């Protein structure tokens, strides 16, 4: 057997054995697996506001699904950019990161940093294992490329060997990047289109890191397809006549809708036209994301590291467009917003398989840490998915996901600011299992949807449930929102059927 093949098989067997117990409950920290002979690389592509209904327009993502594992019950801890990204970076729920919104006293980059979260991300963990790390694109709301954070040069958070990050990159043109402490401006030429710039920089990083022979972690975090839904010039004529999906929930209110939603009347003809136009622009905008994925995968192959690299694709939250009489937006507990794609390919990953387990964005950080051979601390709320992607059975996996949201959001400068028509829920906590969604609002209102008989969440049954059932759900949700750390949050995920 050739030496290279023996090394790869040895590395794969060590990683696989280390992951076998990844689904089992633990009392404390997850121990670091034995070091692999050739540590796997990690490439993480995170999109912004990409819902499941855009996957049909992403050929590269469908190819990843054919080659890897798709999680069908993957949800975010809050369908809003900054809290979701904070959970991704740390492996913690919003009640432990302290980030519930995009800014102010309970959210944004300033809160994330002030609470010490930047010192305990997956980047700091894997960098400590000898990985070269790079972050490209969108970081956290409120981060500005030129801000020195009281230092002497534009700020780069700990854990990142290379840093190419924008502030207001939503228009895709005319933005600044902090490029390793140096601010560079990009204009409005076709070559300046941000998603394409990230693709070029991602390829260059992979080429250099692979040539250096060091393991690497690359996160490419696109602004696409977030509003204003700006496609690349080459995609402006794509999908003529495409309209927003008109599923059963389109332009309909659920029965016994909560008060923040109940006042919405039918969508107007103008609103429907805008939704159709914007959905087409979103489908056009993700074509650059598709090319980005293709470019990164091509470079992994050219550099000879494709077989030893995990590639993970996901989104920070979903996006509703006409469902429940809401114009374009997010932040609700409906599946349109909280359930998003998660697809993984890599060494030992099952091909063309779906996994139904309840997994969340808090599970990504411990997964990356386990891949890199780093210890997952007892203070991390999430659980490694490495065993699941490699085909392990998981009979004792968690039963429920937790969603935490503070609202309504009214800050005028928030790129995700929404009104009643977009959907601006009051503060809520929610449980989502494989069969139901249960929501408690701060004003005392509740929702309960049996998704086995009502997959589109159009009949709120909370008022019909027995008092004992409501009490059990309330107790489970209270326990989840009060959990802290690896063992406590794993136990809290054991919720009523």
XYZ file of C-alpha atoms in Angstrom:
497
model
C 0.000 0.000 0.000
C 1.460 3.449 -0.913
C 2.696 5.515 2.031
C 0.324 8.431 1.260
C -2.715 6.158 1.218
C -1.630 4.493 4.483
C -1.312 7.919 6.107
C -4.752 8.994 4.978
C -6.366 5.774 6.098
C -4.641 6.032 9.454
C -5.823 9.601 9.882
C -9.351 8.661 8.901
C -9.498 5.722 11.294
C -8.328 7.851 14.215
C -10.892 10.571 13.477
C -13.649 7.994 13.032
C -12.834 6.216 16.302
C -12.715 9.534 18.124
C -16.173 10.389 16.806
C -17.931 7.150 17.746
C -18.997 8.512 21.105
C -19.904 11.950 19.774
C -23.664 11.364 20.204
C -23.538 9.912 23.705
C -24.419 12.045 26.725
C -21.439 13.327 28.693
C -21.066 14.671 32.204
C -18.377 17.157 31.371
C -16.162 18.170 28.515
C -15.701 16.086 25.400
C -12.100 14.827 25.519
C -9.856 15.626 22.617
C -9.363 12.670 20.271
C -5.902 11.266 19.670
C -3.953 13.386 17.175
C -4.266 12.291 13.559
C -1.291 11.735 11.303
C -2.717 14.162 8.758
C -5.242 16.505 10.400
C -8.227 17.161 8.130
C -8.836 20.626 6.739
C -12.141 22.464 7.170
C -13.886 24.782 4.690
C -17.097 26.379 5.949
C -19.329 28.316 3.550
C -21.925 30.319 5.480
C -24.571 32.255 3.560
C -26.845 35.056 4.774
C -30.649 34.623 4.782
C -30.544 31.596 2.474
C -33.721 29.539 2.864
C -34.356 25.982 1.710
C -36.389 27.261 -1.244
C -33.185 28.529 -2.892
C -31.409 25.158 -2.906
C -33.036 24.161 -6.242
C -31.076 27.059 -7.800
C -27.723 25.934 -6.349
C -26.296 23.105 -8.442
C -23.148 22.876 -6.332
C -25.153 22.439 -3.129
C -27.196 19.679 -4.743
C -23.914 18.037 -5.761
C -22.721 18.285 -2.164
C -25.943 16.579 -1.083
C -25.267 13.741 -3.526
C -21.745 13.315 -2.168
C -22.383 13.870 1.520
C -24.851 14.171 4.377
C -27.828 16.533 4.552
C -29.397 17.312 7.924
C -33.151 17.633 7.483
C -33.872 18.938 10.997
C -31.123 21.527 11.338
C -32.286 24.754 12.978
C -30.750 27.991 14.191
C -30.956 29.297 17.761
C -32.460 32.558 16.483
C -33.430 33.442 12.942
C -31.416 36.649 12.977
C -27.885 37.296 11.754
C -25.848 38.261 14.808
C -27.304 35.906 17.445
C -27.139 32.989 15.026
C -23.537 33.724 14.034
C -22.591 34.125 17.690
C -23.940 30.631 18.374
C -22.050 29.267 15.379
C -18.748 30.758 16.496
C -18.980 29.643 20.137
C -21.285 26.627 20.257
C -23.489 28.418 22.807
C -27.135 29.460 22.918
C -28.000 33.177 22.974
C -28.649 33.021 26.722
C -24.969 32.087 27.147
C -23.406 34.327 24.467
C -25.550 37.259 25.617
C -26.277 38.103 21.965
C -30.020 38.201 21.209
C -30.184 41.009 18.632
C -28.044 42.813 16.054
C -27.184 45.758 18.302
C -27.873 47.720 21.454
C -27.574 46.383 24.971
C -28.351 42.773 24.077
C -26.687 42.182 20.746
C -24.220 42.968 18.004
C -20.449 42.787 17.745
C -19.923 45.042 20.776
C -21.802 42.719 23.128
C -20.196 39.614 21.632
C -16.731 41.046 22.196
C -17.384 42.607 25.606
C -18.551 39.279 27.024
C -15.285 37.584 26.041
C -16.839 35.384 23.361
C -14.048 36.077 20.870
C -11.582 34.283 23.114
C -13.510 31.003 22.994
C -14.524 30.437 19.384
C -13.802 27.417 17.218
C -11.099 29.555 15.576
C -9.103 29.996 18.788
C -9.526 26.282 19.537
C -8.291 24.961 16.188
C -5.557 27.558 15.904
C -4.297 26.179 19.193
C -3.974 22.813 17.462
C -1.655 24.220 14.796
C -4.261 25.160 12.189
C -3.892 28.155 9.908
C -7.241 29.941 9.975
C -8.912 32.490 7.703
C -12.191 34.403 7.857
C -13.638 36.136 4.806
C -16.795 38.184 4.263
C -19.379 39.026 6.909
C -18.526 38.810 10.609
C -20.990 40.264 13.147
C -23.370 43.204 12.913
C -21.693 46.385 14.127
C -18.172 45.353 13.123
C -16.453 48.059 11.043
C -13.266 47.340 9.053
C -11.441 50.521 10.094
C -12.322 50.328 13.799
C -9.191 49.832 15.911
C -11.059 48.855 19.107
C -8.672 51.144 21.011
C -5.653 49.513 19.382
C -3.151 50.931 16.923
C -4.475 49.313 13.736
C -7.757 48.039 12.287
C -9.023 45.302 14.569
C -8.765 41.567 13.866
C -10.273 39.208 16.483
C -8.174 36.480 18.116
C -8.019 33.081 16.476
C -7.704 34.195 12.862
C -4.393 33.918 10.989
C -5.849 35.777 8.002
C -8.764 38.222 7.936
C -10.648 39.739 4.967
C -13.855 41.185 6.402
C -16.345 43.870 5.390
C -18.758 46.029 7.352
C -21.562 47.019 4.993
C -21.089 44.465 2.246
C -24.807 43.996 1.565
C -24.827 45.992 -1.720
C -21.938 43.770 -2.986
C -20.230 46.890 -4.442
C -18.565 49.979 -2.903
C -17.422 48.487 0.371
C -14.276 48.297 2.503
C -12.426 45.176 3.602
C -10.121 44.892 6.582
C -7.376 42.836 4.966
C -5.099 41.738 7.800
C -5.200 45.138 9.567
C -5.152 47.155 6.323
C -8.381 48.712 5.005
C -8.889 48.425 1.266
C -11.764 49.936 -0.692
C -13.533 48.132 -3.530
C -15.628 50.019 -6.052
C -18.364 49.252 -8.540
C -16.459 47.427 -11.279
C -17.607 43.881 -12.111
C -14.385 42.540 -10.559
C -15.341 44.211 -7.255
C -18.519 42.159 -6.758
C -17.995 40.949 -3.197
C -18.985 37.293 -3.512
C -16.591 36.922 -6.451
C -13.822 38.676 -4.484
C -14.337 36.200 -1.639
C -14.095 33.310 -4.088
C -10.732 34.555 -5.359
C -9.381 35.151 -1.875
C -10.630 31.751 -0.725
C -8.839 30.004 -3.568
C -5.638 31.884 -2.833
C -5.752 30.965 0.852
C -6.315 27.264 0.122
C -3.469 27.250 -2.380
C -1.034 28.873 0.069
C -2.082 26.840 3.114
C -1.938 23.549 1.239
C 1.463 24.399 -0.220
C 2.745 25.153 3.279
C 1.665 21.682 4.397
C -0.265 22.940 7.413
C -3.854 22.011 8.276
C -6.245 24.882 7.710
C -9.716 26.142 8.513
C -11.388 28.597 6.134
C -14.725 30.289 6.748
C -16.188 32.152 3.794
C -19.213 34.072 5.004
C -21.132 35.666 2.152
C -23.514 38.605 2.378
C -25.561 36.996 -0.402
C -28.467 36.562 -0.700
C -29.321 39.187 1.981
C -31.199 42.295 0.828
C -30.875 44.335 -1.302
C -30.494 41.019 -3.182
C -27.805 42.231 -5.595
C -26.827 39.715 -8.291
C -23.542 39.773 -10.178
C -23.770 41.443 -13.574
C -23.413 38.118 -15.336
C -26.525 36.764 -13.591
C -28.964 39.636 -14.153
C -30.809 37.839 -16.944
C -31.179 34.489 -15.163
C -34.540 32.840 -14.404
C -36.883 35.081 -16.414
C -40.432 34.971 -15.087
C -39.464 33.275 -11.811
C -41.908 33.981 -8.970
C -41.869 33.431 -5.215
C -43.124 29.974 -4.169
C -46.837 29.855 -3.420
C -47.182 27.018 -0.942
C -50.137 26.377 1.363
C -48.996 29.089 3.818
C -48.681 31.792 1.155
C -50.944 34.753 1.972
C -52.660 32.857 4.800
C -52.835 33.440 8.541
C -52.636 30.533 10.955
C -55.743 29.822 12.970
C -55.442 31.575 16.349
C -52.452 33.598 15.141
C -50.476 35.497 17.815
C -51.282 39.192 18.177
C -48.087 40.401 16.463
C -49.245 38.567 13.322
C -53.046 38.510 13.547
C -53.552 42.069 12.282
C -52.003 41.432 8.886
C -54.452 41.556 5.998
C -54.065 39.818 2.638
C -51.036 40.630 0.535
C -51.647 43.373 -1.996
C -50.935 42.992 -5.688
C -47.974 45.352 -5.322
C -46.586 43.322 -2.421
C -46.897 40.119 -4.416
C -45.107 41.710 -7.365
C -42.283 42.860 -5.073
C -41.987 39.394 -3.539
C -41.756 37.818 -6.996
C -39.132 40.337 -8.116
C -37.079 39.872 -4.974
C -37.242 36.096 -5.062
C -35.907 36.160 -8.606
C -33.088 38.491 -7.489
C -32.289 36.128 -4.621
C -32.072 33.185 -7.014
C -29.799 35.262 -9.240
C -27.642 36.379 -6.302
C -26.885 32.825 -5.170
C -25.419 31.958 -8.557
C -22.229 33.677 -7.386
C -22.358 31.573 -4.212
C -22.639 28.483 -6.388
C -19.572 29.511 -8.380
C -17.737 30.273 -5.137
C -18.305 26.719 -3.937
C -17.175 25.336 -7.291
C -14.015 27.462 -7.172
C -13.113 26.383 -3.647
C -13.669 22.717 -4.473
C -11.586 23.008 -7.634
C -8.718 24.536 -5.678
C -8.931 21.813 -3.036
C -8.556 19.258 -5.829
C -5.736 21.097 -7.595
C -3.901 21.457 -4.294
C -4.272 17.740 -3.589
C -6.184 18.133 -0.320
C -9.791 17.503 -1.386
C -9.841 13.984 0.074
C -8.724 15.276 3.450
C -11.025 18.289 3.720
C -14.453 18.667 5.271
C -16.625 21.135 3.393
C -19.677 22.421 5.271
C -22.455 24.515 3.714
C -25.151 26.343 5.649
C -27.022 29.607 6.316
C -27.338 31.838 9.369
C -31.149 31.845 9.101
C -34.026 31.309 6.715
C -36.351 33.802 5.057
C -40.105 34.017 4.546
C -41.559 35.544 1.386
C -45.342 35.779 1.487
C -45.969 32.982 3.976
C -48.373 33.900 6.796
C -49.200 37.195 5.032
C -45.691 38.441 5.728
C -43.576 40.231 3.179
C -39.868 39.356 2.982
C -38.236 38.803 6.366
C -37.239 36.430 9.147
C -37.164 36.325 12.983
C -40.240 34.108 13.422
C -40.342 30.586 14.873
C -41.893 29.189 11.693
C -39.862 26.632 9.755
C -39.461 29.102 6.887
C -37.111 31.019 9.164
C -35.492 28.645 11.685
C -34.972 25.500 9.580
C -32.104 25.953 7.115
C -29.747 23.800 5.016
C -26.751 22.009 6.507
C -24.728 19.805 4.148
C -21.369 18.159 4.912
C -18.881 16.304 2.710
C -15.465 15.017 3.687
C -13.366 12.075 4.874
C -15.529 9.161 5.978
C -18.772 11.066 5.360
C -21.664 8.932 4.123
C -22.630 9.646 0.518
C -26.089 10.830 -0.447
C -27.527 10.343 3.010
C -29.967 12.390 5.054
C -29.937 12.544 8.843
C -33.193 13.334 10.693
C -31.658 14.076 14.090
C -32.414 17.386 15.804
C -29.241 19.392 15.292
C -28.531 23.116 15.660
C -25.994 25.780 14.856
C -24.522 25.383 18.371
C -23.261 22.008 17.139
C -20.955 23.451 14.482
C -18.206 24.786 16.757
C -17.750 21.494 18.652
C -17.801 19.647 15.317
C -14.981 21.762 13.914
C -13.046 21.375 17.163
C -13.396 17.587 17.128
C -12.285 17.435 13.500
C -9.178 19.392 14.432
C -8.443 17.227 17.456
C -9.206 20.044 19.885
C -10.911 19.595 23.224
C -14.535 20.712 23.511
C -14.864 22.439 26.856
C -17.541 21.722 29.424
C -18.906 25.252 28.943
C -19.947 24.588 25.315
C -23.695 24.037 24.896
C -23.553 22.170 21.573
C -22.564 18.636 20.562
C -20.206 17.396 17.852
C -21.868 16.085 14.679
C -18.807 14.196 13.478
C -20.207 10.794 14.381
C -23.486 11.543 12.613
C -21.844 12.617 9.348
C -19.749 9.449 9.397
C -22.825 7.244 9.715
C -22.938 6.404 13.409
C -26.232 5.459 14.993
C -27.507 7.952 17.552
C -30.307 6.355 19.571
C -29.918 8.798 22.465
C -29.717 12.022 20.490
C -31.559 15.130 21.732
C -35.309 15.380 21.068
C -35.746 19.135 20.854
C -34.117 22.305 19.560
C -34.205 25.654 21.351
C -34.955 29.006 19.698
C -34.560 32.268 21.641
C -35.583 35.665 20.276
C -35.778 39.212 21.600
C -38.063 41.662 19.831
C -39.517 43.624 18.276
C -36.523 45.087 16.433
C -36.927 48.799 15.708
C -33.407 50.231 15.215
C -33.496 52.192 11.972
C -29.894 51.348 11.059
C -30.343 47.584 11.555
C -30.100 45.877 8.138
C -32.667 43.396 9.466
C -35.127 45.970 10.833
C -38.696 44.773 10.257
C -42.183 46.070 10.875
C -45.488 44.276 11.336
C -45.762 43.609 7.617
C -42.341 41.933 7.410
C -42.858 40.196 10.729
C -41.583 41.656 13.979
C -42.427 39.182 16.743
C -42.411 40.100 20.395
C -39.854 38.312 22.580
C -40.322 34.541 22.531
C -38.713 31.195 23.303
C -39.565 28.081 21.330
C -39.104 24.318 21.248
C -38.918 22.510 17.928
C -38.922 18.721 17.761
C -39.252 16.384 14.788
C -43.049 16.544 15.174
C -44.111 19.845 16.745
C -43.244 23.499 17.326
C -44.137 25.136 20.650
C -43.731 28.893 21.244
C -44.096 31.005 24.378
C -44.243 34.789 24.026
C -43.265 37.261 26.738
C -46.837 38.610 26.693
C -48.235 35.201 27.669
C -49.433 34.067 24.236
C -48.557 30.571 23.004
C -48.424 28.640 19.772
C -48.377 24.891 19.196
C -48.218 23.339 15.731
C -48.426 19.597 15.144
C -46.238 19.381 12.061
C -47.060 15.699 11.452
C -50.598 16.697 10.404
C -49.962 20.397 9.763
C -46.504 20.710 8.164
C -47.201 24.253 6.994
C -48.021 25.428 10.527
C -51.451 26.863 9.833
C -53.413 25.602 12.850
C -52.341 26.869 16.265
C -53.500 24.206 18.735
C -52.153 25.824 21.902
C -55.637 26.731 23.076
C -56.820 23.143 22.648
C -54.065 21.415 24.648
C -54.753 19.994 28.110
C -53.332 21.967 31.024
C -51.024 19.098 31.915
C -49.533 19.085 28.413
C -48.994 22.843 28.465
C -47.361 22.606 31.889
C -44.969 19.910 30.675
C -44.011 21.959 27.612
C -43.509 25.075 29.709
C -41.293 23.214 32.164
C -39.194 21.743 29.345
C -38.765 25.134 27.691
C -37.849 26.807 30.973
C -35.247 24.122 31.617
C -33.750 24.611 28.162
C -33.496 28.394 28.428
C -31.819 27.936 31.805
C -29.216 25.385 30.728
C -25.517 26.200 30.774
C -22.772 24.066 29.300
C -22.231 20.709 27.731
C -23.973 18.369 30.145
C -26.808 20.656 31.261
C -27.922 21.635 27.753
C -27.675 18.066 26.499
C -30.006 16.933 29.280
C -32.370 19.851 28.585
C -32.754 18.624 24.988
C -34.705 15.633 26.300
C -38.137 17.242 25.856
C -41.684 15.792 25.820
C -42.748 13.842 22.729
